[in-house]
mmCIF file of C-alpha atoms in Angstrom:
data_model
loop_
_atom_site.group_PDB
_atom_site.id
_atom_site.type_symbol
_atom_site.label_atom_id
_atom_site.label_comp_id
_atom_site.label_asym_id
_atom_site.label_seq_id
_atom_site.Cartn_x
_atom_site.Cartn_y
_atom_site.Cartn_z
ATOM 1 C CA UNK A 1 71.402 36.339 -29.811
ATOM 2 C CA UNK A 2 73.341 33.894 -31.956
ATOM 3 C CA UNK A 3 72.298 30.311 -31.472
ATOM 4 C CA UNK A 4 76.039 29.180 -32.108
ATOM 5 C CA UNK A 5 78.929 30.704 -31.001
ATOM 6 C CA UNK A 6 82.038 31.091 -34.079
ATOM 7 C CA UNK A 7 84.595 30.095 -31.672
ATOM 8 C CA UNK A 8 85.233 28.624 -29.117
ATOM 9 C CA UNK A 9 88.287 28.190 -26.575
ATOM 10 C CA UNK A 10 89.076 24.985 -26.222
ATOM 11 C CA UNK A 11 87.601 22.625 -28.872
ATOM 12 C CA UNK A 12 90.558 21.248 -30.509
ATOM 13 C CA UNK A 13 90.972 21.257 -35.171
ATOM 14 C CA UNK A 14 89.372 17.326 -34.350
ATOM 15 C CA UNK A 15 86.554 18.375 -32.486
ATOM 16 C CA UNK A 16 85.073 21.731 -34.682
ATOM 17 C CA UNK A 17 85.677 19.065 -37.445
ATOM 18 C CA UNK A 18 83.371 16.687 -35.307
ATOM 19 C CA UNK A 19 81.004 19.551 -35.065
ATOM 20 C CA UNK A 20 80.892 20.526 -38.719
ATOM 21 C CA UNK A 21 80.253 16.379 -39.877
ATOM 22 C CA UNK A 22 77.591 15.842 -37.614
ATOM 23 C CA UNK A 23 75.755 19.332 -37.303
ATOM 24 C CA UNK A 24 76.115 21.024 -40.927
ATOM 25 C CA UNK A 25 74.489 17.980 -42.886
ATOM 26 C CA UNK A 26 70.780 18.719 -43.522
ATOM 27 C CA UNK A 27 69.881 17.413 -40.099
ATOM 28 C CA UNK A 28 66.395 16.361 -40.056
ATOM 29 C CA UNK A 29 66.828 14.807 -43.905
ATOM 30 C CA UNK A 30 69.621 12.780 -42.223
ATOM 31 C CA UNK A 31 66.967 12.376 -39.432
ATOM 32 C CA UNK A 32 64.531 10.909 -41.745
ATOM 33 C CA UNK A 33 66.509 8.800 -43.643
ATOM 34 C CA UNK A 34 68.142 6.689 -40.702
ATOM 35 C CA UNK A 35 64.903 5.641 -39.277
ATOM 36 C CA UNK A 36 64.001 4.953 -42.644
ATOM 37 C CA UNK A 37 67.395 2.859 -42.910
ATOM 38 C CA UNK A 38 67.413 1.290 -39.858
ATOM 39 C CA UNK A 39 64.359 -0.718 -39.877
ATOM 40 C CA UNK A 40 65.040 -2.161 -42.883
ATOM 41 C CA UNK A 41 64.965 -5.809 -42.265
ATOM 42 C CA UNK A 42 67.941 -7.634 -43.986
ATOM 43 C CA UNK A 43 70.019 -10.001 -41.852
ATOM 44 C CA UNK A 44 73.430 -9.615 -44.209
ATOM 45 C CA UNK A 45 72.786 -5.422 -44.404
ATOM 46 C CA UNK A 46 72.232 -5.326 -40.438
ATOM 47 C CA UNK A 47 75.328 -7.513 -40.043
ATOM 48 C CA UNK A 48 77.673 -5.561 -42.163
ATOM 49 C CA UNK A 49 75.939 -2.519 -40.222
ATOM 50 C CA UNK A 50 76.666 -3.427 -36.840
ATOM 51 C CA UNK A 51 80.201 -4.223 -38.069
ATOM 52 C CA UNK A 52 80.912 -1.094 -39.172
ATOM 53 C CA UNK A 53 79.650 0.550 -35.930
ATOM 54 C CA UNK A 54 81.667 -1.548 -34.003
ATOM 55 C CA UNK A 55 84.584 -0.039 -35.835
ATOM 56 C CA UNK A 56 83.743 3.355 -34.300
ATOM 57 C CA UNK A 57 82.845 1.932 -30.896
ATOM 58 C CA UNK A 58 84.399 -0.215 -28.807
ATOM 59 C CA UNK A 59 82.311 -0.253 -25.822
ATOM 60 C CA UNK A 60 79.616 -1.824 -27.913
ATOM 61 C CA UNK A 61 78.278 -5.103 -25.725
ATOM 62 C CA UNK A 62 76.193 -7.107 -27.921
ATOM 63 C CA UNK A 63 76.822 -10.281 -25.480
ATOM 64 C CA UNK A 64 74.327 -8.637 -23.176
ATOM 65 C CA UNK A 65 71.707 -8.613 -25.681
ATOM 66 C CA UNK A 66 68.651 -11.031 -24.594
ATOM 67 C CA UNK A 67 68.200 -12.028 -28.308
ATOM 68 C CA UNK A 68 71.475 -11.473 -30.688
ATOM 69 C CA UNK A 69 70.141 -11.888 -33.499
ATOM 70 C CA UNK A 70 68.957 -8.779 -34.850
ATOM 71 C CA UNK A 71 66.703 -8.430 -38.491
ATOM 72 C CA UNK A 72 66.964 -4.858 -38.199
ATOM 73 C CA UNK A 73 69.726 -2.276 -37.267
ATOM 74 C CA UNK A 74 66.680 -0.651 -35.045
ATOM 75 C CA UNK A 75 66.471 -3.907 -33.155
ATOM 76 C CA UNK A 76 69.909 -3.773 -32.180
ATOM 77 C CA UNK A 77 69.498 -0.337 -31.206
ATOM 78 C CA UNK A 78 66.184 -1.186 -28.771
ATOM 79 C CA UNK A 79 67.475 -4.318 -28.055
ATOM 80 C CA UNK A 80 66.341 -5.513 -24.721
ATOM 81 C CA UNK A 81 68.536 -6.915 -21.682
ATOM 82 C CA UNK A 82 69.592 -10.262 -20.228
ATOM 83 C CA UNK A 83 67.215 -10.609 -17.341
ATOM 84 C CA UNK A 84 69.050 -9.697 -14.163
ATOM 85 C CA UNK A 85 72.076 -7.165 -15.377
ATOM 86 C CA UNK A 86 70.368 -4.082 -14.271
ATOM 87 C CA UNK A 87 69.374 -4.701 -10.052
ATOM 88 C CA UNK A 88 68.015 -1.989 -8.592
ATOM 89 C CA UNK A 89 68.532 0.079 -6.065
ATOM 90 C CA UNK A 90 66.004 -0.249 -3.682
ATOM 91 C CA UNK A 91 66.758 1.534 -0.093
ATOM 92 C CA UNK A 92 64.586 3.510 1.521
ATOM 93 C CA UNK A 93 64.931 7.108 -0.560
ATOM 94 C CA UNK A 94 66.814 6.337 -3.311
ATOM 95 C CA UNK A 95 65.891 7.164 -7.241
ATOM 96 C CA UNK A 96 67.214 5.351 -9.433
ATOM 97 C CA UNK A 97 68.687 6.454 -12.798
ATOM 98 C CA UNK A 98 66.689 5.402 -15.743
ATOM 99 C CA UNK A 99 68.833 4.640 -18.272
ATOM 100 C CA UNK A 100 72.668 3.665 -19.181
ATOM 101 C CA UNK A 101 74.600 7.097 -19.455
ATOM 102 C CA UNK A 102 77.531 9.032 -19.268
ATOM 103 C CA UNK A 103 76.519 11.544 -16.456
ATOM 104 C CA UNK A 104 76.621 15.288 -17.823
ATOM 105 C CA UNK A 105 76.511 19.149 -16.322
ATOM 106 C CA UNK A 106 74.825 18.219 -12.908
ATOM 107 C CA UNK A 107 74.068 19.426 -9.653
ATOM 108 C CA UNK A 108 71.766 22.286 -7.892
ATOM 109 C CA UNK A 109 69.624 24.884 -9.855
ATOM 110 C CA UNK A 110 70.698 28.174 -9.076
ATOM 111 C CA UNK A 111 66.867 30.019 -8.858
ATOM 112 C CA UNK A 112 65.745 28.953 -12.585
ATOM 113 C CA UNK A 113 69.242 28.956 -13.861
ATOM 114 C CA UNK A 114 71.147 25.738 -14.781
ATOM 115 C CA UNK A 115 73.959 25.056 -17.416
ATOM 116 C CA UNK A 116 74.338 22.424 -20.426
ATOM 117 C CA UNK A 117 78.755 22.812 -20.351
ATOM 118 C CA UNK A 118 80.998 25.262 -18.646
ATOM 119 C CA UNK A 119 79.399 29.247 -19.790
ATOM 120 C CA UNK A 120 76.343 28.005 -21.496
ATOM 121 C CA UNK A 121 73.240 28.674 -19.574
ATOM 122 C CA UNK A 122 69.735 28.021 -19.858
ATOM 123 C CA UNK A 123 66.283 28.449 -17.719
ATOM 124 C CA UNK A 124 64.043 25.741 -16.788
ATOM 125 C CA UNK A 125 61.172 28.173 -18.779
ATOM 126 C CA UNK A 126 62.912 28.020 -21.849
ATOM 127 C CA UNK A 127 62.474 24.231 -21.523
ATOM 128 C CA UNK A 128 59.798 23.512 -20.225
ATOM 129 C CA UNK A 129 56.560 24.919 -21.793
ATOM 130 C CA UNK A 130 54.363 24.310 -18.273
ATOM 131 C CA UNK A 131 56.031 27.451 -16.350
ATOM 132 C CA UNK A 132 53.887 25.842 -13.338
ATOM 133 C CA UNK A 133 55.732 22.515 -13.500
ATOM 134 C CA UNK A 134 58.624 24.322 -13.996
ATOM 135 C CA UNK A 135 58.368 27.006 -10.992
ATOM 136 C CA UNK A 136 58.604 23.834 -9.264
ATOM 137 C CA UNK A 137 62.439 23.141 -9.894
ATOM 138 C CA UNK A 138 64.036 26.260 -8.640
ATOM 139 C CA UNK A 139 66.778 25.891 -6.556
ATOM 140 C CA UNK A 140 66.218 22.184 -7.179
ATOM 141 C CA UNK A 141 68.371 19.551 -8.608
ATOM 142 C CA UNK A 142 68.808 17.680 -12.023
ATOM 143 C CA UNK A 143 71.312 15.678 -13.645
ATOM 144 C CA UNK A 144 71.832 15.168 -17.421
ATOM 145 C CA UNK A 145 72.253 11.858 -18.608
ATOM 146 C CA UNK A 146 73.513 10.971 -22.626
ATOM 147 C CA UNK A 147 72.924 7.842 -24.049
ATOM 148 C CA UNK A 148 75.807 7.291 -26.253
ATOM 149 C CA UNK A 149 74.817 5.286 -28.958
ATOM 150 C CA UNK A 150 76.752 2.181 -28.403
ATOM 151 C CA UNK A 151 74.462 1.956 -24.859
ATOM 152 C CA UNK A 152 71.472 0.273 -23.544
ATOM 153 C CA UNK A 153 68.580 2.832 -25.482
ATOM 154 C CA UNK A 154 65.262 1.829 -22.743
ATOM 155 C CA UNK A 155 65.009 4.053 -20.132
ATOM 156 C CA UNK A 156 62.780 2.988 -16.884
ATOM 157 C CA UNK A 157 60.694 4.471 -14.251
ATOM 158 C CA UNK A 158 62.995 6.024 -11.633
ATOM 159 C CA UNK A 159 60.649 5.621 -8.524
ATOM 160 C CA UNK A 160 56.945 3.996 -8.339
ATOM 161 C CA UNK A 161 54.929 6.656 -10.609
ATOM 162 C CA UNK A 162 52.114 7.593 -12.778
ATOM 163 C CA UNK A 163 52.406 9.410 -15.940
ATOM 164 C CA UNK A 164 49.069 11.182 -16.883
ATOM 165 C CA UNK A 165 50.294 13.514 -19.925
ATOM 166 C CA UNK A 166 53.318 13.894 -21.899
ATOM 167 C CA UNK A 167 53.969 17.280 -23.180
ATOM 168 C CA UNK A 168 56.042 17.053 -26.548
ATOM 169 C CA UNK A 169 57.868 19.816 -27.748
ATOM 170 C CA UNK A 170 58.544 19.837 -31.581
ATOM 171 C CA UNK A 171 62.161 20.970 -32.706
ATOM 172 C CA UNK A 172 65.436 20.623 -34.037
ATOM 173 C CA UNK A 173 67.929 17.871 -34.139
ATOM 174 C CA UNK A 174 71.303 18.759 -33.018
ATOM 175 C CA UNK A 175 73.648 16.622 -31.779
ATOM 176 C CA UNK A 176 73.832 16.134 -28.034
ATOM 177 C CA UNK A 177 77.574 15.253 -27.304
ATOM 178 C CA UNK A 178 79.438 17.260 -25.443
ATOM 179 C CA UNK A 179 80.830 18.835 -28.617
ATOM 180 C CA UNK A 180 77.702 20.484 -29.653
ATOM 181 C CA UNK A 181 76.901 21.744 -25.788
ATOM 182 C CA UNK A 182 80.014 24.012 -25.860
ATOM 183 C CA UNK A 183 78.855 25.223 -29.505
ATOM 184 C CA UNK A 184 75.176 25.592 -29.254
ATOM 185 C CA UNK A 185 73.396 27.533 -27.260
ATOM 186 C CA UNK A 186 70.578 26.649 -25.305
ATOM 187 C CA UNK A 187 70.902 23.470 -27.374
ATOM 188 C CA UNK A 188 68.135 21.205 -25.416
ATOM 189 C CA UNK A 189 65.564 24.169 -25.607
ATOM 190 C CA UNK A 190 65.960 24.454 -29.451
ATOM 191 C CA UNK A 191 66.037 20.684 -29.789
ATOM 192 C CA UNK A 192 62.933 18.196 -30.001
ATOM 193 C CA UNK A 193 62.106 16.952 -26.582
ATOM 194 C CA UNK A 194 59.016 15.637 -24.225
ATOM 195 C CA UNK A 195 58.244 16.120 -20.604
ATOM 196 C CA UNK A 196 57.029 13.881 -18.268
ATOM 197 C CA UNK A 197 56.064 14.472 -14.607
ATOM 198 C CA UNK A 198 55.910 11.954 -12.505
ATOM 199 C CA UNK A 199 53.503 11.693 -10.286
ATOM 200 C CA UNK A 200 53.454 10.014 -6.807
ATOM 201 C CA UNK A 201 50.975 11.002 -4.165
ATOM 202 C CA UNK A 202 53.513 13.211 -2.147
ATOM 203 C CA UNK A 203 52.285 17.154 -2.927
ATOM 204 C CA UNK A 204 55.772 18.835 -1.571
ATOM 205 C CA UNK A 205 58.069 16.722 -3.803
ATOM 206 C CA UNK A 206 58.413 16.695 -7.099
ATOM 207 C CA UNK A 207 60.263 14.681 -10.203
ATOM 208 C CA UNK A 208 60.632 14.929 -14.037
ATOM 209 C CA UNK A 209 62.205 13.350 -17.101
ATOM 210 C CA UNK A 210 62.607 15.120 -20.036
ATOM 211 C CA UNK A 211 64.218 12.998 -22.990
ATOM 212 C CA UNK A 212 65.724 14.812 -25.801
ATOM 213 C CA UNK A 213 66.216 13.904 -29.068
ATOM 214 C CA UNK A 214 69.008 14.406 -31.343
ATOM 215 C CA UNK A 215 70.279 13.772 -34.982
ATOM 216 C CA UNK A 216 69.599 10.421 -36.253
ATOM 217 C CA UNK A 217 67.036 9.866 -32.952
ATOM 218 C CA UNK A 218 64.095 11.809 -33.598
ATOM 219 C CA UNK A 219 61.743 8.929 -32.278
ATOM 220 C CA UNK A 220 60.817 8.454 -29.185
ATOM 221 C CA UNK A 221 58.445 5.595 -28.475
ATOM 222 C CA UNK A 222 56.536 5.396 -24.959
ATOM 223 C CA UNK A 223 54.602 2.083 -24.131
ATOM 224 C CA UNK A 224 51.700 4.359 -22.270
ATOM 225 C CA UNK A 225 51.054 6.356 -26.280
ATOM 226 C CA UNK A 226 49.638 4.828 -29.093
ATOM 227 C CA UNK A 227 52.324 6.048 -31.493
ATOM 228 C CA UNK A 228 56.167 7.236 -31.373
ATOM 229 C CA UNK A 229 56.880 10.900 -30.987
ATOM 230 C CA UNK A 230 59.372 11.967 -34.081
ATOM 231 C CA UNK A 231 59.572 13.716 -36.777
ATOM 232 C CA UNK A 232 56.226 12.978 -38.707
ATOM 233 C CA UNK A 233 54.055 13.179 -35.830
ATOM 234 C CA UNK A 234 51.208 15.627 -36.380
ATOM 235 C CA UNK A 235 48.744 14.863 -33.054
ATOM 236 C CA UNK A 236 48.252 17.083 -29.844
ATOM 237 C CA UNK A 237 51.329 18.838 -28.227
ATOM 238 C CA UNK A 238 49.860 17.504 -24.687
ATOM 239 C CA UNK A 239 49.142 13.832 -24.718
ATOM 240 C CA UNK A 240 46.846 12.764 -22.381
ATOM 241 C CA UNK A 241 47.446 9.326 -20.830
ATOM 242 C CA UNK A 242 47.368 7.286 -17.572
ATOM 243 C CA UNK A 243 50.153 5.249 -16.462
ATOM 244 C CA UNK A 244 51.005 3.388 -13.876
ATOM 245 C CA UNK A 245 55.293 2.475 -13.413
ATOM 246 C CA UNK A 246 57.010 0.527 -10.561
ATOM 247 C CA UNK A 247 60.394 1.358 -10.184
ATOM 248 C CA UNK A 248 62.482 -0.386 -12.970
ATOM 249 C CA UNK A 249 59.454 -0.589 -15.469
ATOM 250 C CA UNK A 250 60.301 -0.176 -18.826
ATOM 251 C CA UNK A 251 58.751 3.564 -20.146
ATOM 252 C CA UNK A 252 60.161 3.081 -23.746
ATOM 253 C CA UNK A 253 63.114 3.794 -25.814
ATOM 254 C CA UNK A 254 64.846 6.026 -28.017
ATOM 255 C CA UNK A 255 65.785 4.851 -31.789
ATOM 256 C CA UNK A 256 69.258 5.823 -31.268
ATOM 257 C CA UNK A 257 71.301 7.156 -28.528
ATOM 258 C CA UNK A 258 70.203 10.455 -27.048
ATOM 259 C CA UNK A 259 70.014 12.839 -23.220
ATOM 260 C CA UNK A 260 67.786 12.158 -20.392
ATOM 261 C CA UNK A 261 66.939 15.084 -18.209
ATOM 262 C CA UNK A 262 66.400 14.593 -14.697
ATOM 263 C CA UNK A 263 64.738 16.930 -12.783
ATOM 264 C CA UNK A 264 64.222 16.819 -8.590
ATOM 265 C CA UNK A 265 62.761 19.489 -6.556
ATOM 266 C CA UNK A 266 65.270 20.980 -3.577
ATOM 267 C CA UNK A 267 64.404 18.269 -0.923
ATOM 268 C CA UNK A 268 66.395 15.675 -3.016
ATOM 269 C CA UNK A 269 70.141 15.546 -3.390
ATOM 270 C CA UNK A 270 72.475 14.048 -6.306
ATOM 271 C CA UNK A 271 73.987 10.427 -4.811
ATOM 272 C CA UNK A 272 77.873 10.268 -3.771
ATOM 273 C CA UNK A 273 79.706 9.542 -6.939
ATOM 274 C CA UNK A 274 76.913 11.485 -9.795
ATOM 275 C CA UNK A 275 79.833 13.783 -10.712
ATOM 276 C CA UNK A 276 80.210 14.711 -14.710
ATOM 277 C CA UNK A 277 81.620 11.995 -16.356
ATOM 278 C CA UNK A 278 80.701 9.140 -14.745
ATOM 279 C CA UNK A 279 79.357 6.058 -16.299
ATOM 280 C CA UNK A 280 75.973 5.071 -14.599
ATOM 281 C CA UNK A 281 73.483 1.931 -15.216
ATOM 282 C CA UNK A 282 70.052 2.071 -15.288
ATOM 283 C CA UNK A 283 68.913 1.166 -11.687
ATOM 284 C CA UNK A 284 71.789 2.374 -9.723
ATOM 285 C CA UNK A 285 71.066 4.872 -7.160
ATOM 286 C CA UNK A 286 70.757 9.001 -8.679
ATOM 287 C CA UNK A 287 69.436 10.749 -6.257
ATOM 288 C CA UNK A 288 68.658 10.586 -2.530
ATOM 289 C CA UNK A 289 65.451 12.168 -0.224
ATOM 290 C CA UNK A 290 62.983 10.152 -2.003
ATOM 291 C CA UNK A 291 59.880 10.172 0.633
ATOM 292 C CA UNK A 292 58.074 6.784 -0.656
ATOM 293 C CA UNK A 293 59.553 3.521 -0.282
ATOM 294 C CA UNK A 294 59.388 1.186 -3.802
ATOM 295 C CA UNK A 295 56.843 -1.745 -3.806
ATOM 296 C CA UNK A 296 58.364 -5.658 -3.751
ATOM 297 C CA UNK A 297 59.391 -5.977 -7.218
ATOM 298 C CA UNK A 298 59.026 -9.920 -7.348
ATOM 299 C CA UNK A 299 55.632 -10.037 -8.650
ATOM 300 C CA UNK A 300 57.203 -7.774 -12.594
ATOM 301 C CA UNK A 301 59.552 -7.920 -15.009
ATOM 302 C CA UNK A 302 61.570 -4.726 -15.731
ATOM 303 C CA UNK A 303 60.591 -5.573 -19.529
ATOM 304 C CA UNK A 304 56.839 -5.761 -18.753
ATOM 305 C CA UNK A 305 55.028 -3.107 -20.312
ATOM 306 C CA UNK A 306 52.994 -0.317 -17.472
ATOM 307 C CA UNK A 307 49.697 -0.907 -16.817
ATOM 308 C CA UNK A 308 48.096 1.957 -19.228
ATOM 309 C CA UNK A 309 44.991 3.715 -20.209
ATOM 310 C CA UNK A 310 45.059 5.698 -22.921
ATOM 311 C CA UNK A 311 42.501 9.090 -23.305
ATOM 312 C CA UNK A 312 41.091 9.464 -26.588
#
């Protein structure tokens, strides 16, 4: 089977033009060289960077930046939060979203079966590589969730969790926008990704995130590994570690913008108003049917790193 389809009905001239700029470059050299670029630290080169980005993107909120001033164009892409812009959502069953996104395909998970946009389909196996963890998701729900890269790039612990591995799945780097899901199939399978389950103490429910990287993103740093998962990472495809979130605790951060995958098992349901193309912020309410109630939050900072132990 062809990984991209030749054409198809309804992209308009602009958006297989969109397609070609930002898929038919050498992808991972591209890749490469904006991490490279971005952490170059050069107040007058980050200025005249963020400038020109701004051009492209309006929605771009610097003002909600806890420090402004940024030596790098990576530290305006991580940048952290004003303290108290992202409350959670805290009644009794709720999960929160973890990150700032445009919501995407979403909605219950027909056996294994689920979609990226409209007529392209995909199995939880084919992403996944645990088939147990997966088995675990049919008939369940998910939601995807892109980062556009004018947004907040942290993403947080949904409910109170642990994290004990990360399974990272080398791969590609297409884009992610909604361009690139009508044009390439199976596109989050083929593209570099990790999986994380979270864990909780209830046996009958279950809950996992799967980031995905994209062009110009390929790193993904987690606070609970000792290095970022990108292009030049060599270690262990399954990453033993031990950590322990509250809900809202920072889990990391992509360089760039990027997709979230959230996956629930059937108990849950999607929230009123998690329809495809709504805006959501981290901490408002995703899901519903969450069994365990979140701890009192006054005693952390959403910014505070998770208590970790790391198996070497």
């Amino acid at each position: 089977m062809r990984s991209v389809k030749k054409a198809t009905p309804g992209l308009t001239t602009g958006e297989q033009l969109n397609f070609l700029l930002t898929n038919r470059l050498p992808r991972r050299w591209l890749t490469l060289f904006m991490g490279w670029f971005s952490r170059i630290e050069s107040p007058a080169l980050t200025r005249l960077s963020i400038a020109i980005w701004q051009c492209f993107c309006d929605d771009l909120r610097l003002q909600d930046a806890k420090n402004p001033r940024f030596k790098s164009l990576q530290e305006c892409f991580t940048r952290q939060l004003k303290p108290g812009l992202r409350p959670l959502d805290n009644r009794l069953g709720t999960v929160s979203s973890p990150c700032d996104a445009i919501v995407g395909a979403c909605g219950r998970i027909q056996d294994n079966r689920l979609f990226q946009a409209k007529g392209f389909p995909y199995t939880l196996e084919q992403l996944i590589p645990d088939t147990r963890l997966a088995a675990r998701y049919h008939n369940g729900q998910f939601v995807t969730l892109r980062l556009k890269s004018s947004m907040y790039h942290r993403f947080h612990a949904p409910v109170d969790c642990q994290v004990r591995r990360v399974n990272y799945v080398s791969g590609d780097t297409w884009n992610v926008n909604p361009i690139a899901l009508k044009k390439v199939e199976k596109l989050f399978c083929k593209n570099e990704r990790a999986v994380l389950e979270l864990e909780f103490g209830h046996p009958d429910y279950s809950l996992t995130l799967v980031p995905v990287a994209a062009i110009l993103v390929a790193s993904m740093k987690f606070h609970f590994l000792a290095e970022p998962l990108n292009l030049k990472y060599r270690g262990a495809n399954v990453i033993p570690c031990n950590a322990t979130l509250r809900k809202g605790q920072e889990m990391g951060y992509f360089q760039h913008g990027s997709t979230i995958l959230v996956f629930a098992s059937e108990q849950y349901q999607l929230c009123p108003g998690i329809v495809e193309g709504q805006l959501v912020r981290m901490g408002e309410a995703l899901l519903s049917g969450h069994p365990l109630q979140a701890r009192p939050l006054h005693d952390f900072n959403q910014s505070e790193e998770p208590t970790t132990t790391l198996d070497v």
